[in-house]
Tab-separated table of C-alpha atoms in Angstrom:
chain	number	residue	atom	x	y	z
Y	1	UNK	CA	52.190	112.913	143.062
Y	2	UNK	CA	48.403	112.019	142.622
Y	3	UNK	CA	47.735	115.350	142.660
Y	4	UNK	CA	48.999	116.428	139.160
Y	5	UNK	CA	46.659	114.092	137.868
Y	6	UNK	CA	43.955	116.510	138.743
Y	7	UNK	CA	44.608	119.501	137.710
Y	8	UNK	CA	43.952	121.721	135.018
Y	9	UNK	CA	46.359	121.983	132.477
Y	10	UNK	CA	46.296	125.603	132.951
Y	11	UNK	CA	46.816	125.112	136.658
Y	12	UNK	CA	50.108	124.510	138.477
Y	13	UNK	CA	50.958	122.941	141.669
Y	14	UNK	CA	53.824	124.266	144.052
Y	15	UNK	CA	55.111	122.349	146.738
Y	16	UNK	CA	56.686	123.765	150.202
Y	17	UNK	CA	58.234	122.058	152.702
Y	18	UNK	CA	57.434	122.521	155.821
Y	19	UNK	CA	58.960	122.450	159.016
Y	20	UNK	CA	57.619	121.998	162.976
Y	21	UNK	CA	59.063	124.246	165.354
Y	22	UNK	CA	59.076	122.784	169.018
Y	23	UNK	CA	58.765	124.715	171.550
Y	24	UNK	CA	58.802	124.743	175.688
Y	25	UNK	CA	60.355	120.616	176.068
Y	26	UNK	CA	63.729	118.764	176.166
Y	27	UNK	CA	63.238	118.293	172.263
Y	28	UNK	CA	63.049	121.886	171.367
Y	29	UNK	CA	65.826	124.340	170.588
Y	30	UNK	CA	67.744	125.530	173.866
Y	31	UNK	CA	65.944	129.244	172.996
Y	32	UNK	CA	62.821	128.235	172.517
Y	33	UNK	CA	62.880	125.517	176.178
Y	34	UNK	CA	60.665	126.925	178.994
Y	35	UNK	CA	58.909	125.973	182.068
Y	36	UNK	CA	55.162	126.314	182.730
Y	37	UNK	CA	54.683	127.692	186.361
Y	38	UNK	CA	51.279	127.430	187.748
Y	39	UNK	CA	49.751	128.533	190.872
Y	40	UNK	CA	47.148	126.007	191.991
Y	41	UNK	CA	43.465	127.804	192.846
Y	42	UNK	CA	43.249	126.962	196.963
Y	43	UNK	CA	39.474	125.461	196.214
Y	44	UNK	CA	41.029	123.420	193.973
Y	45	UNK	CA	40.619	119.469	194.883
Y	46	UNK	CA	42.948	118.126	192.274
Y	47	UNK	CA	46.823	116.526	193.072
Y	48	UNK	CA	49.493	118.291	192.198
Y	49	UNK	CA	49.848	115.494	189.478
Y	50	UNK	CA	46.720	115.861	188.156
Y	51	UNK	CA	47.314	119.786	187.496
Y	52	UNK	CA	50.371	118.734	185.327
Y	53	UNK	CA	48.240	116.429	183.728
Y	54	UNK	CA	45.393	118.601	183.151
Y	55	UNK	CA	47.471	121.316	182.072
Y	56	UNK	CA	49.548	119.800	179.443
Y	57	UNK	CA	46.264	118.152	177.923
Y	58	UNK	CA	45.356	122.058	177.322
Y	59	UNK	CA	48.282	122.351	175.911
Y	60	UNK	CA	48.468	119.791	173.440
Y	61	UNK	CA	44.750	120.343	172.394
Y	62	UNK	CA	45.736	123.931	172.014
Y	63	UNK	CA	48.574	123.035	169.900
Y	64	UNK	CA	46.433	121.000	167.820
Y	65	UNK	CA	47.590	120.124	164.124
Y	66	UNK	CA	45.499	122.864	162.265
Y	67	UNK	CA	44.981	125.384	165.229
Y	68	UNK	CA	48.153	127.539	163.630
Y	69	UNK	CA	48.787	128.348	160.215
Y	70	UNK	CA	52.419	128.284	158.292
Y	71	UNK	CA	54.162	131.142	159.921
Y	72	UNK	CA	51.721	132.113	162.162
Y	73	UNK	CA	52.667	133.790	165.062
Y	74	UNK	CA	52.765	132.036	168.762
Y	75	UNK	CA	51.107	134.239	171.337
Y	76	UNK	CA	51.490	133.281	175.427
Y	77	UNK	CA	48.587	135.248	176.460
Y	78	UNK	CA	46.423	132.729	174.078
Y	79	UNK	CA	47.774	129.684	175.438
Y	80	UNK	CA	46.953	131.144	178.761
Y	81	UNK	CA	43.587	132.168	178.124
Y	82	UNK	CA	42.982	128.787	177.059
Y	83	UNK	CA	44.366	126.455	179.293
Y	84	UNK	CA	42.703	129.285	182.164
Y	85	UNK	CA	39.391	128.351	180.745
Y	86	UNK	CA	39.795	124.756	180.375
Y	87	UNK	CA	41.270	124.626	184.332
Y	88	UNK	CA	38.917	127.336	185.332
Y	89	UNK	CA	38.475	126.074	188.647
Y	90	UNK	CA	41.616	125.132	189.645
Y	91	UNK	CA	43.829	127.731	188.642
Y	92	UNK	CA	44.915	130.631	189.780
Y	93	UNK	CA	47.456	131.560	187.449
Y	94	UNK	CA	50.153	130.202	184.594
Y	95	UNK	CA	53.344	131.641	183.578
Y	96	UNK	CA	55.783	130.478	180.999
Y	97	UNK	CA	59.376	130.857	182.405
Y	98	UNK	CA	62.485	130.225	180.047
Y	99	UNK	CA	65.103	127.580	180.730
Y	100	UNK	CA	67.809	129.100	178.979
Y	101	UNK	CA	70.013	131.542	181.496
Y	102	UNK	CA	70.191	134.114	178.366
Y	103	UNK	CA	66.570	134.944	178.674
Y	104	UNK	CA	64.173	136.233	180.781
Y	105	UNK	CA	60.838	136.308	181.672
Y	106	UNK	CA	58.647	137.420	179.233
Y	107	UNK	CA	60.853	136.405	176.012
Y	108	UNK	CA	58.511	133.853	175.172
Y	109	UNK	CA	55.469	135.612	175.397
Y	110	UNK	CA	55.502	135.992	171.522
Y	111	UNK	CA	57.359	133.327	169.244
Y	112	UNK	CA	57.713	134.379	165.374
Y	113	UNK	CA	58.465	130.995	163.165
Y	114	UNK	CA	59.752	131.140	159.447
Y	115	UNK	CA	57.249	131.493	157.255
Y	116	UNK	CA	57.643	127.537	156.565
Y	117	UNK	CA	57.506	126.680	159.785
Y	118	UNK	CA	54.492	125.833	162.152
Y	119	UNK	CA	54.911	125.666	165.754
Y	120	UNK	CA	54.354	122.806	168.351
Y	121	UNK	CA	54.490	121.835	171.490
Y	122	UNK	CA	56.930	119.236	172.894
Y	123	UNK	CA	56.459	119.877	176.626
Y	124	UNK	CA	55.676	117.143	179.182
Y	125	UNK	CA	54.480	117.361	182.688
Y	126	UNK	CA	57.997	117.655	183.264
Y	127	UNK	CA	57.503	120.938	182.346
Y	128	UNK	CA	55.274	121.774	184.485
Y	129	UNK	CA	55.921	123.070	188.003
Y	130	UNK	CA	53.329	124.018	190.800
Y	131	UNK	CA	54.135	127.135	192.662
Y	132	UNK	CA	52.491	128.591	195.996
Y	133	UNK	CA	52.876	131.621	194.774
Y	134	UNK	CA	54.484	134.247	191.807
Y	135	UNK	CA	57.490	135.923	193.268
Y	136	UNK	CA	60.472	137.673	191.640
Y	137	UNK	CA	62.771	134.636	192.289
Y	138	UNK	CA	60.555	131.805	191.521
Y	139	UNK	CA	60.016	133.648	187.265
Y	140	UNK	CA	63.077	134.922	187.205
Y	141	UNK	CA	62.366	138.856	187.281
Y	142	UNK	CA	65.614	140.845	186.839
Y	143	UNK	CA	67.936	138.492	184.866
């Protein structure tokens, strides 16, 4: 409301809502629910624990109020790039696999919101599993 005291009376304000759109945790929408699979680098002299850790602190600062714009679209390969560089040491690999049986690997590589909407993350280390290796079974090729 203290905005229309400063504009112009040729000016006029329009307000949007806006809406968050959660994605990969327990709080988002069943679609949208995934697991991040990682593949700890063997050099690597971090827990298992301190992976999760590590890697949803990338996450978070990726998802970082500001970082996306209104209907901006959600890329995986961006989010991995970035959590690869910020774990550059003791990662091999991440993958995003989704929870819900309906989907397969690879449907989350690119999330479109509503124009209204910006995205988020709501994952936890929960979310987070560390893998030996990437194998058919273990991302859920062929479903």
């Amino acid at each position: 409301a203290g905005l229309l005291n400063y504009k112009m009376m040729t000016d006029e304000i329009i307000f949007h809502s806006v809406k968050f759109k959660p994605l990969f945790g327990n709080l988002a929408e069943k679609e949208f629910q995934a697991q991040f699979k990682v593949v700890k680098n063997s050099r690597s002299r971090l827990t298992d624990s301190e992976i999760k850790s590590k890697v949803i602190t990338a996450v978070d600062k990726f998802f970082t109020p500001g970082n996306f714009n209104f209907g901006e679209t959600f890329y995986f390969t961006e989010l991995a790039a970035y959590i690869h560089t910020s774990l550059s040491t003791d990662l091999s690999s991440v993958v995003i696999v989704p929870m819900s049986q309906d989907s397969k690997f690879g449907t989350l590589f690119q999330i479109q919101p509503d124009r209204n909407e910006v995205v988020t993350s709501v994952a936890t280390v929960n979310d987070i599993i560390v893998i030996l290796e990437i194998t058919d079974s273990n991302i859920r090729i062929g479903r």
